[in-house]
């Protein structure tokens, strides 16, 4: 029971309380003081119990509990103001409460590095004479050469075959399989999800096919990592963002089709699917219609073979039934092929690709980058338009006048608008992952007049509800979400600053989140700034060129991948931050008349500049 002045005072006999009232309640005042101090003591006693637990203890108790657990930070954090170690200590306590060394090592590695991990206790893979009272049936010394799935995984994190003991040091390339050894495998490459991208048609003729990559090159598809439900669970192949293998995917779909032939329902079989369950690792859309997983054939398309129209399966009663095949997919080459007689007009795909970090174009969240060049408090967006080929987005639009189907149309509308309203801050949002095959050159070039700023951004422009009007939605100028999109521009881009040569406020252009398979060119004029952020100028397609005078121009590459940068006319400065410039064996950066600043970047090729300031960067060739 809580101690209060009223509760203590009422414990006195009534005769004393009556006398106290007659004498001015001095006794009651005394009990108020006693109650206040007793309440403090009572609160301290209650908090002593709470201080036993990291979730409820006072902040001053956190380092004491941490000291009891031996908690040590990986980095010094004393310089961070108002930083609490509560969550860090609580996480360490969670580790200590768990049973099993392997699961905790796996979780600790993932929490520390941010990479998916798997722990392997190598003693379980030793080929030994087994104890008859403790037989390990899955640890057979002789490998089954018909078990191709196991053979593919030899000497990987998912190897299940028995090995002879190796007494070499585990720190070296070999020496894994010994009694005391534990292996910790980490997946440094991250898996990025691409939604409804346009597949690239290649090899016109009898061997015609498509690639998952919009660039038309082969890429190894990656797994869509599935979350582990328990911390005690050791990661399996479908739990990590690794490369996809043909065999397990082929077996899964073959078992699906066989189960359907035997009379089982898709709902019944869906629970057995790993790669093609509720969240399939890949999907194919043919001319606007999604191909169901049961009609996908996983195979080797190294030589671009056409798949059959159907495959016959024998039912339990011995009768054969034909199951249709709509597309063949090779996850190891990133290729698609359709049966003879199928002539697709448009193929779209969902898939995952692997890359080491959020550098260059990608579907990762770019809001932090956008915040660097767009601050509504400093300058608001006065003009905005969306670009999309997605029929669903177009059909649901309640303001169709705000959408166009080509970037060229959007640029022409921008060029018309700035002639009427110069000095505008405008945004062109590309709302899908489609391929836009168009040249933004000559009459369709991007024009940036005095004081104007244009941003071409890969971002969603959502429709939001209009307050007070149920069912009515609108798109608000200045609002967009820069994530999950990676549109592909197949063509060259030319930009011209139309400000007078002596104008001190030339315009700016921002390219954010774009995959550009073409050459970028700055035309003669007066452009103030060109910013490329989280974008890729495909290295083999030309990079960026400045052939004409733009005295006030500053070019910035932030978190980008690009080909050759040829600055053949003097500009104010070239800035390259956290980026990759790849020109192979030729000139990567040619800027004889320009000051160049390079930070945290890699330059593959020769560098020839007027003034160079470099920091924490790698140059693979000569710098002069």
Coordinates of C-alpha atoms in Angstrom, one line a residue, residues 22-612:
X22 CA -8.8 21.9 18.2
X23 CA -5.1 22.8 18.5
X24 CA -4.6 23.9 14.9
X25 CA -3.6 20.5 13.3
X26 CA 0.1 20.8 14.1
X27 CA 0.2 16.9 14.4
X28 CA -1.3 16.6 11.0
X29 CA 1.4 18.9 9.6
X30 CA 4.1 16.7 11.2
X31 CA 2.6 13.6 9.6
X32 CA 2.6 15.3 6.2
X33 CA 6.4 15.7 6.5
X34 CA 6.8 12.1 7.7
X35 CA 4.6 10.8 4.8
X36 CA 6.5 12.8 2.2
X37 CA 9.8 11.3 3.3
X38 CA 8.3 7.8 3.7
X39 CA 7.0 8.0 0.2
X40 CA 10.5 8.8 -1.1
X41 CA 11.8 5.8 0.7
X42 CA 9.0 3.6 -0.6
X43 CA 9.6 4.8 -4.2
X44 CA 13.3 4.0 -3.8
X45 CA 12.5 0.5 -2.5
X46 CA 10.2 -0.1 -5.5
X47 CA 12.8 1.2 -7.9
X48 CA 15.4 -1.1 -6.4
X49 CA 13.3 -4.0 -7.8
X50 CA 13.0 -2.3 -11.2
X51 CA 16.7 -1.7 -11.3
X52 CA 17.3 -5.4 -11.5
X53 CA 16.1 -5.4 -15.1
X54 CA 17.7 -3.6 -18.0
X55 CA 14.2 -2.7 -19.5
X56 CA 13.1 -0.8 -16.4
X57 CA 16.2 0.3 -14.6
X58 CA 17.3 4.0 -14.2
X59 CA 19.7 5.3 -16.7
X60 CA 22.5 5.5 -14.1
X61 CA 22.2 1.7 -13.5
X62 CA 22.7 0.7 -17.2
X63 CA 26.6 0.9 -17.1
X64 CA 26.6 -1.2 -13.9
X65 CA 24.6 -4.0 -15.4
X66 CA 26.8 -3.7 -18.5
X67 CA 29.9 -4.0 -16.4
X68 CA 28.5 -7.2 -14.8
X69 CA 28.0 -8.7 -18.3
X70 CA 31.4 -7.5 -19.5
X71 CA 29.8 -5.4 -22.2
X72 CA 32.4 -3.7 -24.4
X73 CA 31.6 -1.5 -27.4
X74 CA 33.2 -2.0 -30.8
X75 CA 33.8 1.7 -31.2
X76 CA 34.2 4.6 -28.8
X77 CA 30.9 6.4 -28.2
X78 CA 31.8 8.9 -25.5
X79 CA 31.6 11.8 -27.9
X80 CA 28.0 11.1 -28.7
X81 CA 25.8 13.3 -26.4
X82 CA 22.8 11.8 -24.6
X83 CA 23.6 8.3 -25.9
X84 CA 22.2 5.4 -24.0
X85 CA 23.7 2.0 -23.8
X86 CA 20.4 0.4 -22.7
X87 CA 19.6 -1.3 -26.0
X88 CA 23.2 -2.4 -26.4
X89 CA 23.4 -4.0 -23.0
X90 CA 19.9 -5.5 -23.4
X91 CA 21.1 -7.1 -26.7
X92 CA 24.2 -8.5 -25.0
X93 CA 21.9 -9.9 -22.2
X94 CA 19.8 -11.5 -24.9
X95 CA 22.9 -13.3 -26.3
X96 CA 23.9 -14.6 -22.9
X97 CA 20.4 -16.0 -22.2
X98 CA 20.4 -18.0 -25.4
X99 CA 21.4 -21.6 -25.6
X100 CA 23.8 -22.9 -28.3
X101 CA 27.1 -21.3 -29.4
X102 CA 26.5 -21.6 -33.1
X103 CA 23.2 -19.7 -33.3
X104 CA 24.6 -16.9 -31.1
X105 CA 27.7 -16.6 -33.2
X106 CA 25.6 -16.4 -36.3
X107 CA 23.3 -13.7 -34.8
X108 CA 26.3 -11.8 -33.4
X109 CA 28.0 -11.7 -36.8
X110 CA 24.9 -10.4 -38.5
X111 CA 24.2 -7.8 -35.9
X112 CA 27.9 -6.6 -36.0
X113 CA 28.4 -6.5 -39.8
X114 CA 24.9 -6.1 -41.2
X115 CA 25.6 -9.1 -43.4
X116 CA 23.7 -12.4 -43.4
X117 CA 25.8 -15.2 -41.8
X118 CA 25.9 -19.0 -41.3
X119 CA 27.9 -20.9 -38.7
X120 CA 29.3 -24.4 -39.5
X121 CA 30.6 -26.7 -36.8
X122 CA 33.1 -28.6 -38.9
X123 CA 33.4 -31.6 -36.5
X124 CA 29.9 -32.6 -37.7
X125 CA 31.3 -33.0 -41.2
X126 CA 34.2 -35.3 -40.2
X127 CA 34.2 -38.8 -41.6
X128 CA 34.7 -40.9 -38.5
X129 CA 34.0 -44.4 -37.2
X130 CA 30.6 -43.8 -35.5
X131 CA 29.5 -44.9 -32.1
X132 CA 26.7 -47.5 -32.5
X133 CA 24.8 -45.8 -29.7
X134 CA 25.0 -42.5 -31.4
X135 CA 24.7 -43.0 -35.1
X136 CA 24.6 -40.0 -37.4
X137 CA 22.8 -41.2 -40.4
X138 CA 23.3 -38.0 -42.4
X139 CA 27.1 -38.2 -42.0
X140 CA 28.0 -40.9 -44.5
X141 CA 31.6 -41.2 -45.5
X142 CA 30.9 -42.4 -49.1
X143 CA 29.4 -39.6 -51.2
X144 CA 26.3 -40.5 -53.3
X145 CA 27.3 -39.4 -56.9
X146 CA 23.6 -39.3 -57.8
X147 CA 22.9 -36.6 -55.2
X148 CA 23.8 -33.7 -57.5
X149 CA 22.4 -31.1 -55.2
X150 CA 24.8 -32.1 -52.4
X151 CA 27.7 -32.4 -54.8
X152 CA 27.1 -28.8 -56.0
X153 CA 27.5 -27.6 -52.4
X154 CA 30.9 -29.2 -51.6
X155 CA 33.2 -26.9 -49.7
X156 CA 30.5 -24.2 -49.3
X157 CA 28.7 -23.1 -46.2
X158 CA 26.0 -25.7 -47.0
X159 CA 28.2 -28.7 -47.5
X160 CA 26.8 -31.8 -45.9
X161 CA 29.3 -34.4 -47.2
X162 CA 31.8 -36.1 -44.8
X163 CA 35.5 -35.0 -45.0
X164 CA 38.7 -36.4 -43.6
X165 CA 40.3 -34.5 -40.8
X166 CA 42.6 -31.6 -41.8
X167 CA 45.2 -30.6 -39.3
X168 CA 46.3 -27.4 -41.2
X169 CA 45.5 -24.0 -39.7
X170 CA 42.0 -22.9 -40.4
X171 CA 43.2 -19.4 -41.1
X172 CA 44.6 -20.6 -44.4
X173 CA 42.6 -21.5 -47.4
X174 CA 42.2 -25.1 -46.3
X175 CA 42.3 -26.6 -42.8
X176 CA 38.5 -26.3 -42.2
X177 CA 37.6 -29.8 -41.2
X178 CA 38.9 -30.5 -37.7
X179 CA 37.3 -31.3 -34.3
X180 CA 37.8 -27.8 -32.7
X181 CA 37.0 -25.7 -35.8
X182 CA 34.0 -23.5 -36.3
X183 CA 33.4 -21.7 -39.6
X184 CA 31.6 -18.3 -39.9
X185 CA 30.5 -17.6 -43.5
X186 CA 29.4 -14.0 -44.3
X187 CA 27.5 -12.8 -47.4
X188 CA 29.0 -9.4 -48.2
X189 CA 27.0 -8.8 -51.4
X190 CA 23.6 -7.5 -50.8
X191 CA 20.5 -8.6 -52.7
X192 CA 18.5 -5.8 -54.3
X193 CA 14.9 -6.4 -55.5
X194 CA 13.8 -5.1 -58.9
X195 CA 10.1 -4.7 -59.5
X196 CA 8.6 -5.0 -63.0
X197 CA 11.7 -4.1 -65.0
X198 CA 11.7 -4.5 -68.8
X199 CA 13.7 -7.5 -70.0
X200 CA 16.0 -6.8 -72.9
X201 CA 15.5 -8.7 -76.2
X202 CA 18.8 -10.2 -77.6
X203 CA 19.8 -12.5 -80.5
X204 CA 17.1 -11.8 -83.1
X205 CA 16.3 -14.9 -85.1
X206 CA 16.1 -18.6 -84.1
X207 CA 18.0 -18.1 -80.9
X208 CA 16.0 -15.0 -79.8
X209 CA 15.8 -14.6 -76.1
X210 CA 15.6 -12.0 -73.3
X211 CA 17.9 -11.0 -70.4
X212 CA 16.7 -10.0 -67.0
X213 CA 19.2 -7.1 -67.1
X214 CA 17.8 -4.2 -69.1
X215 CA 21.4 -3.7 -70.4
X216 CA 21.3 -7.0 -72.3
X217 CA 24.2 -8.6 -70.4
X218 CA 24.3 -11.8 -68.4
X219 CA 23.8 -11.5 -64.7
X220 CA 23.6 -14.1 -62.0
X221 CA 20.3 -13.7 -60.2
X222 CA 20.3 -13.6 -56.4
X223 CA 18.1 -15.1 -53.8
X224 CA 15.3 -13.1 -52.0
X225 CA 16.4 -13.9 -48.5
X226 CA 13.7 -15.2 -46.2
X227 CA 13.6 -14.2 -42.6
X228 CA 14.5 -16.8 -40.0
X229 CA 11.7 -17.2 -37.5
X230 CA 13.8 -18.2 -34.5
X231 CA 17.2 -17.0 -33.3
X232 CA 18.2 -20.6 -32.6
X233 CA 17.7 -21.5 -36.3
X234 CA 20.9 -22.0 -38.3
X235 CA 20.6 -20.1 -41.6
X236 CA 19.8 -22.3 -44.7
X237 CA 20.4 -21.6 -48.3
X238 CA 17.1 -19.7 -48.7
X239 CA 17.8 -17.5 -45.7
X240 CA 20.9 -15.8 -47.2
X241 CA 21.2 -13.3 -50.1
X242 CA 23.4 -15.7 -52.2
X243 CA 23.4 -16.6 -55.9
X244 CA 20.5 -18.8 -57.1
X245 CA 21.3 -22.3 -58.3
X246 CA 19.4 -24.1 -61.1
X247 CA 19.0 -27.5 -59.5
X248 CA 17.0 -26.8 -56.3
X249 CA 14.7 -24.4 -58.3
X250 CA 14.3 -27.0 -61.0
X251 CA 13.4 -29.7 -58.5
X252 CA 10.9 -27.5 -56.7
X253 CA 9.0 -26.7 -59.9
X254 CA 9.1 -30.2 -61.1
X255 CA 7.7 -31.5 -57.8
X256 CA 5.0 -28.8 -58.1
X257 CA 4.0 -29.9 -61.6
X258 CA 4.1 -33.6 -60.6
X259 CA 1.9 -32.9 -57.5
X260 CA -0.6 -31.1 -59.7
X261 CA -0.6 -34.0 -62.1
X262 CA -1.3 -36.3 -59.2
X263 CA -4.4 -34.3 -58.4
X264 CA -3.2 -32.1 -55.5
X265 CA -4.3 -28.5 -55.4
X266 CA -2.0 -25.5 -55.7
X267 CA -3.0 -24.4 -52.2
X268 CA -2.0 -27.7 -50.8
X269 CA 1.4 -27.7 -52.6
X270 CA 2.2 -24.0 -51.9
X271 CA 3.3 -24.7 -48.4
X272 CA 6.1 -26.9 -49.7
X273 CA 7.5 -24.2 -52.0
X274 CA 10.7 -22.4 -50.9
X275 CA 11.7 -20.3 -53.9
X276 CA 8.2 -20.0 -55.5
X277 CA 6.0 -19.6 -52.4
X278 CA 4.3 -16.5 -51.2
X279 CA 7.3 -14.4 -52.1
X280 CA 8.8 -15.9 -55.3
X281 CA 12.4 -15.2 -56.1
X282 CA 11.5 -14.3 -59.7
X283 CA 8.4 -13.5 -61.7
X284 CA 7.8 -13.1 -65.4
X285 CA 5.1 -10.9 -67.0
X286 CA 4.3 -11.6 -70.7
X287 CA 2.5 -8.8 -72.5
X288 CA 0.8 -7.7 -69.3
X289 CA -0.1 -11.2 -67.9
X290 CA 1.9 -12.8 -65.2
X291 CA 3.1 -16.3 -65.9
X292 CA 2.3 -18.7 -63.0
X293 CA 5.2 -20.5 -61.4
X294 CA 3.9 -23.9 -62.5
X295 CA 4.6 -22.8 -66.2
X296 CA 8.2 -21.8 -65.6
X297 CA 11.0 -24.2 -66.6
X298 CA 14.4 -23.8 -64.9
X299 CA 17.1 -24.9 -67.3
X300 CA 20.5 -24.1 -68.7
X301 CA 20.2 -21.4 -71.5
X302 CA 23.9 -21.0 -72.2
X303 CA 23.2 -21.8 -75.9
X304 CA 19.7 -20.1 -76.0
X305 CA 17.6 -23.2 -76.6
X306 CA 13.8 -22.9 -77.0
X307 CA 11.8 -24.7 -74.3
X308 CA 9.0 -27.2 -75.2
X309 CA 5.4 -26.1 -75.2
X310 CA 4.6 -28.8 -72.5
X311 CA 6.1 -31.6 -70.5
X312 CA 4.3 -34.9 -69.9
X313 CA 4.0 -36.2 -66.3
X314 CA 2.8 -39.7 -65.3
X315 CA 0.0 -39.7 -62.8
X316 CA -0.4 -42.3 -60.1
X317 CA -2.7 -44.3 -62.2
X318 CA -0.1 -44.5 -65.0
X319 CA -1.9 -42.1 -67.3
X320 CA 0.2 -39.3 -68.7
X321 CA -0.9 -35.7 -68.6
X322 CA 0.7 -32.6 -70.3
X323 CA 1.6 -29.6 -68.2
X324 CA 2.1 -26.4 -70.2
X325 CA 5.5 -24.5 -70.3
X326 CA 5.3 -20.7 -71.0
X327 CA 8.9 -19.7 -70.4
X328 CA 12.3 -21.1 -69.6
X329 CA 14.5 -19.3 -67.1
X330 CA 18.2 -19.6 -66.4
X331 CA 19.0 -18.0 -63.0
X332 CA 22.8 -18.5 -63.4
X333 CA 22.9 -16.5 -66.7
X334 CA 19.9 -14.3 -66.1
X335 CA 18.3 -15.4 -69.3
X336 CA 14.7 -16.1 -70.5
X337 CA 13.5 -18.0 -73.6
X338 CA 10.0 -18.7 -74.9
X339 CA 8.7 -21.7 -76.8
X340 CA 8.8 -21.6 -80.5
X341 CA 5.8 -19.7 -81.9
X342 CA 5.6 -17.3 -79.0
X343 CA 6.3 -13.7 -80.1
X344 CA 6.3 -11.5 -77.0
X345 CA 5.8 -7.8 -77.5
X346 CA 6.9 -6.9 -74.0
X347 CA 8.5 -8.9 -71.2
X348 CA 8.7 -7.6 -67.7
X349 CA 10.4 -9.3 -64.8
X350 CA 10.8 -9.3 -61.0
X351 CA 14.2 -10.4 -59.7
X352 CA 17.1 -9.8 -57.3
X353 CA 20.6 -8.8 -58.3
X354 CA 23.7 -8.7 -56.1
X355 CA 26.0 -5.7 -55.3
X356 CA 28.3 -4.8 -52.6
X357 CA 26.8 -1.4 -51.4
X358 CA 24.3 1.3 -52.2
X359 CA 26.5 2.8 -54.9
X360 CA 25.4 3.7 -58.4
X361 CA 21.8 3.2 -59.5
X362 CA 19.7 0.9 -57.4
X363 CA 16.2 0.4 -55.8
X364 CA 17.5 1.4 -52.4
X365 CA 16.1 4.3 -50.4
X366 CA 17.6 7.6 -51.6
X367 CA 15.7 10.0 -49.4
X368 CA 18.9 11.1 -47.6
X369 CA 20.4 12.0 -50.9
X370 CA 17.4 13.9 -52.1
X371 CA 17.4 16.0 -48.9
X372 CA 20.9 17.3 -49.9
X373 CA 19.5 19.1 -53.0
X374 CA 15.8 19.6 -52.1
X375 CA 14.9 21.6 -49.1
X376 CA 11.2 22.9 -49.3
X377 CA 12.0 25.5 -46.7
X378 CA 14.6 27.1 -49.0
X379 CA 13.0 26.6 -52.4
X380 CA 9.7 25.0 -53.2
X381 CA 8.9 22.9 -56.3
X382 CA 6.6 25.0 -58.5
X383 CA 6.2 22.5 -61.4
X384 CA 6.1 18.7 -61.4
X385 CA 5.2 16.0 -63.9
X386 CA 5.3 12.2 -63.8
X387 CA 6.5 9.8 -66.5
X388 CA 5.2 6.2 -66.7
X389 CA 4.3 3.4 -69.1
X390 CA 2.6 1.4 -66.4
X391 CA -1.0 0.9 -67.5
X392 CA -2.1 0.4 -63.9
X393 CA -0.7 3.8 -62.8
X394 CA -2.2 5.5 -65.8
X395 CA -5.7 3.9 -65.3
X396 CA -5.8 4.9 -61.6
X397 CA -4.7 8.5 -62.2
X398 CA -7.3 11.1 -61.2
X399 CA -5.2 13.9 -62.7
X400 CA -4.1 12.4 -66.1
X401 CA -2.8 15.7 -67.2
X402 CA 0.1 15.3 -64.7
X403 CA 1.3 12.1 -66.4
X404 CA 3.1 11.5 -69.7
X405 CA 4.5 8.3 -71.2
X406 CA 7.9 9.4 -72.4
X407 CA 10.7 11.4 -70.9
X408 CA 10.9 13.3 -74.1
X409 CA 7.3 14.6 -73.6
X410 CA 8.2 15.6 -70.0
X411 CA 11.3 17.5 -71.2
X412 CA 9.3 19.3 -73.9
X413 CA 6.7 20.3 -71.4
X414 CA 9.5 21.6 -69.1
X415 CA 11.1 23.6 -72.0
X416 CA 7.7 25.1 -72.8
X417 CA 7.0 26.0 -69.2
X418 CA 10.3 27.7 -68.5
X419 CA 9.8 30.0 -71.5
X420 CA 6.6 31.2 -69.8
X421 CA 7.8 31.1 -66.2
X422 CA 11.6 31.3 -66.0
X423 CA 13.4 30.7 -62.7
X424 CA 11.2 27.7 -61.8
X425 CA 12.2 24.7 -59.7
X426 CA 10.7 21.7 -61.5
X427 CA 10.7 17.9 -61.0
X428 CA 10.3 15.1 -63.5
X429 CA 9.4 11.9 -61.6
X430 CA 9.9 8.6 -63.4
X431 CA 7.4 6.3 -61.7
X432 CA 8.4 2.8 -62.9
X433 CA 11.3 0.5 -63.8
X434 CA 10.6 0.5 -67.5
X435 CA 13.1 1.1 -70.3
X436 CA 12.8 4.4 -72.1
X437 CA 14.4 4.1 -75.5
X438 CA 14.8 7.7 -76.5
X439 CA 17.4 10.3 -77.2
X440 CA 17.2 13.6 -75.3
X441 CA 19.3 15.5 -77.8
X442 CA 19.0 18.2 -80.5
X443 CA 15.4 19.4 -80.4
X444 CA 14.6 17.3 -77.3
X445 CA 17.6 18.5 -75.3
X446 CA 17.1 19.6 -71.7
X447 CA 17.2 23.4 -71.4
X448 CA 18.0 25.1 -68.1
X449 CA 17.5 28.9 -68.2
X450 CA 18.6 31.6 -65.7
X451 CA 17.8 30.8 -62.1
X452 CA 15.9 27.6 -62.9
X453 CA 16.4 24.2 -61.4
X454 CA 15.3 20.9 -62.9
X455 CA 15.5 17.4 -61.2
X456 CA 14.8 14.2 -63.1
X457 CA 14.3 11.7 -60.3
X458 CA 13.4 8.0 -60.1
X459 CA 10.6 8.3 -57.5
X460 CA 7.0 7.5 -56.9
X461 CA 4.5 10.3 -56.9
X462 CA 1.7 9.0 -54.8
X463 CA -2.0 10.0 -55.0
X464 CA -3.2 11.0 -51.5
X465 CA -6.8 11.5 -50.2
X466 CA -8.3 15.0 -50.5
X467 CA -9.7 15.9 -47.0
X468 CA -13.4 16.2 -47.0
X469 CA -13.9 14.6 -50.4
X470 CA -14.2 10.7 -50.0
X471 CA -12.8 8.8 -53.0
X472 CA -11.0 11.9 -54.4
X473 CA -7.2 11.7 -54.7
X474 CA -4.6 14.2 -55.9
X475 CA -0.9 14.4 -56.5
X476 CA 0.8 17.3 -54.6
X477 CA 3.6 19.2 -56.3
X478 CA 6.8 18.8 -54.4
X479 CA 6.0 15.4 -52.9
X480 CA 7.7 12.2 -54.1
X481 CA 9.2 9.0 -52.6
X482 CA 12.7 8.1 -54.0
X483 CA 12.8 4.4 -53.3
X484 CA 12.2 0.9 -55.0
X485 CA 12.7 2.4 -58.5
X486 CA 15.6 2.0 -61.1
X487 CA 14.3 3.2 -64.5
X488 CA 16.5 2.6 -67.6
X489 CA 17.1 5.3 -70.2
X490 CA 18.4 3.9 -73.4
X491 CA 19.8 6.9 -75.3
X492 CA 22.0 9.9 -75.1
X493 CA 21.3 13.0 -73.0
X494 CA 22.2 16.6 -73.9
X495 CA 21.9 19.6 -71.5
X496 CA 22.2 23.3 -72.3
X497 CA 22.2 26.2 -69.9
X498 CA 20.5 29.0 -71.7
X499 CA 21.4 31.8 -69.3
X500 CA 23.4 34.7 -70.8
X501 CA 27.2 34.3 -70.5
X502 CA 27.5 37.2 -68.0
X503 CA 24.6 36.0 -65.8
X504 CA 25.7 35.2 -62.2
X505 CA 22.7 32.9 -61.5
X506 CA 22.8 30.2 -64.1
X507 CA 20.5 27.2 -63.8
X508 CA 21.0 23.7 -62.3
X509 CA 20.2 20.1 -63.4
X510 CA 19.9 17.1 -61.0
X511 CA 19.8 13.5 -62.2
X512 CA 18.9 11.2 -59.3
X513 CA 18.5 7.4 -59.4
X514 CA 18.8 6.8 -63.2
X515 CA 20.4 4.0 -65.2
X516 CA 21.6 5.8 -68.3
X517 CA 22.8 3.6 -71.2
X518 CA 24.1 6.4 -73.4
X519 CA 26.4 9.4 -73.5
X520 CA 25.9 12.6 -71.5
X521 CA 26.9 15.9 -73.1
X522 CA 27.0 19.5 -71.8
X523 CA 26.3 21.8 -74.8
X524 CA 27.7 25.3 -75.2
X525 CA 26.0 27.7 -72.9
X526 CA 26.0 28.8 -69.3
X527 CA 24.9 26.0 -66.9
X528 CA 25.6 26.6 -63.3
X529 CA 25.6 23.0 -61.8
X530 CA 25.1 19.5 -62.9
X531 CA 24.6 17.0 -60.1
X532 CA 24.4 13.2 -60.7
X533 CA 23.4 11.3 -57.6
X534 CA 22.9 7.6 -57.1
X535 CA 23.0 7.1 -60.9
X536 CA 24.9 5.0 -63.4
X537 CA 26.3 6.2 -66.7
X538 CA 27.0 2.8 -68.2
X539 CA 30.8 2.8 -68.5
X540 CA 30.9 1.2 -72.0
X541 CA 28.4 3.7 -73.5
X542 CA 30.3 7.0 -73.3
X543 CA 30.3 8.6 -69.9
X544 CA 30.0 12.4 -69.7
X545 CA 31.6 15.0 -72.1
X546 CA 31.9 18.7 -71.9
X547 CA 33.2 20.0 -75.3
X548 CA 32.0 23.6 -75.1
X549 CA 32.6 26.5 -72.8
X550 CA 30.6 26.7 -69.5
X551 CA 32.7 28.9 -67.3
X552 CA 30.5 28.8 -64.2
X553 CA 29.7 25.1 -64.3
X554 CA 30.3 22.7 -61.4
X555 CA 29.8 19.0 -62.0
X556 CA 29.2 16.7 -59.0
X557 CA 29.1 13.0 -58.9
X558 CA 27.6 11.7 -55.7
X559 CA 27.4 7.9 -55.1
X560 CA 27.6 7.2 -58.9
X561 CA 29.1 4.8 -61.4
X562 CA 30.3 6.3 -64.7
X563 CA 32.4 5.8 -67.7
X564 CA 35.0 8.2 -69.1
X565 CA 34.7 11.9 -68.0
X566 CA 36.0 14.1 -70.7
X567 CA 36.1 17.8 -69.7
X568 CA 37.5 19.3 -72.8
X569 CA 36.5 22.9 -72.0
X570 CA 37.3 24.8 -68.8
X571 CA 34.7 24.6 -66.0
X572 CA 34.7 25.7 -62.4
X573 CA 35.2 22.3 -60.8
X574 CA 34.6 18.6 -61.1
X575 CA 33.7 16.8 -57.8
X576 CA 33.6 13.0 -57.4
X577 CA 32.5 11.6 -54.1
X578 CA 32.0 8.0 -53.1
X579 CA 31.8 7.0 -56.8
X580 CA 33.4 4.7 -59.4
X581 CA 34.8 6.0 -62.7
X582 CA 35.6 3.0 -65.0
X583 CA 37.3 3.6 -68.4
X584 CA 39.2 0.3 -68.6
X585 CA 42.7 1.0 -69.8
X586 CA 42.0 4.4 -71.3
X587 CA 41.6 7.9 -69.9
X588 CA 39.1 7.8 -67.0
X589 CA 39.2 11.5 -66.2
X590 CA 40.5 14.0 -68.8
X591 CA 40.3 17.5 -67.5
X592 CA 43.4 19.4 -68.4
X593 CA 41.8 22.8 -67.6
X594 CA 39.8 22.0 -64.6
X595 CA 40.2 21.7 -60.8
X596 CA 39.2 18.2 -59.7
X597 CA 38.2 17.0 -56.2
X598 CA 38.0 13.2 -55.6
X599 CA 36.9 11.7 -52.2
X600 CA 36.3 8.1 -51.3
X601 CA 36.2 7.0 -54.9
X602 CA 37.8 4.5 -57.3
X603 CA 39.2 5.6 -60.6
X604 CA 39.9 2.7 -63.1
X605 CA 42.0 4.2 -65.9
X606 CA 44.3 7.1 -66.3
X607 CA 43.7 10.5 -64.7
X608 CA 44.9 13.7 -66.4
X609 CA 43.8 17.0 -64.7
X610 CA 44.9 20.5 -64.1
X611 CA 44.6 20.6 -60.3
X612 CA 43.8 17.4 -58.2

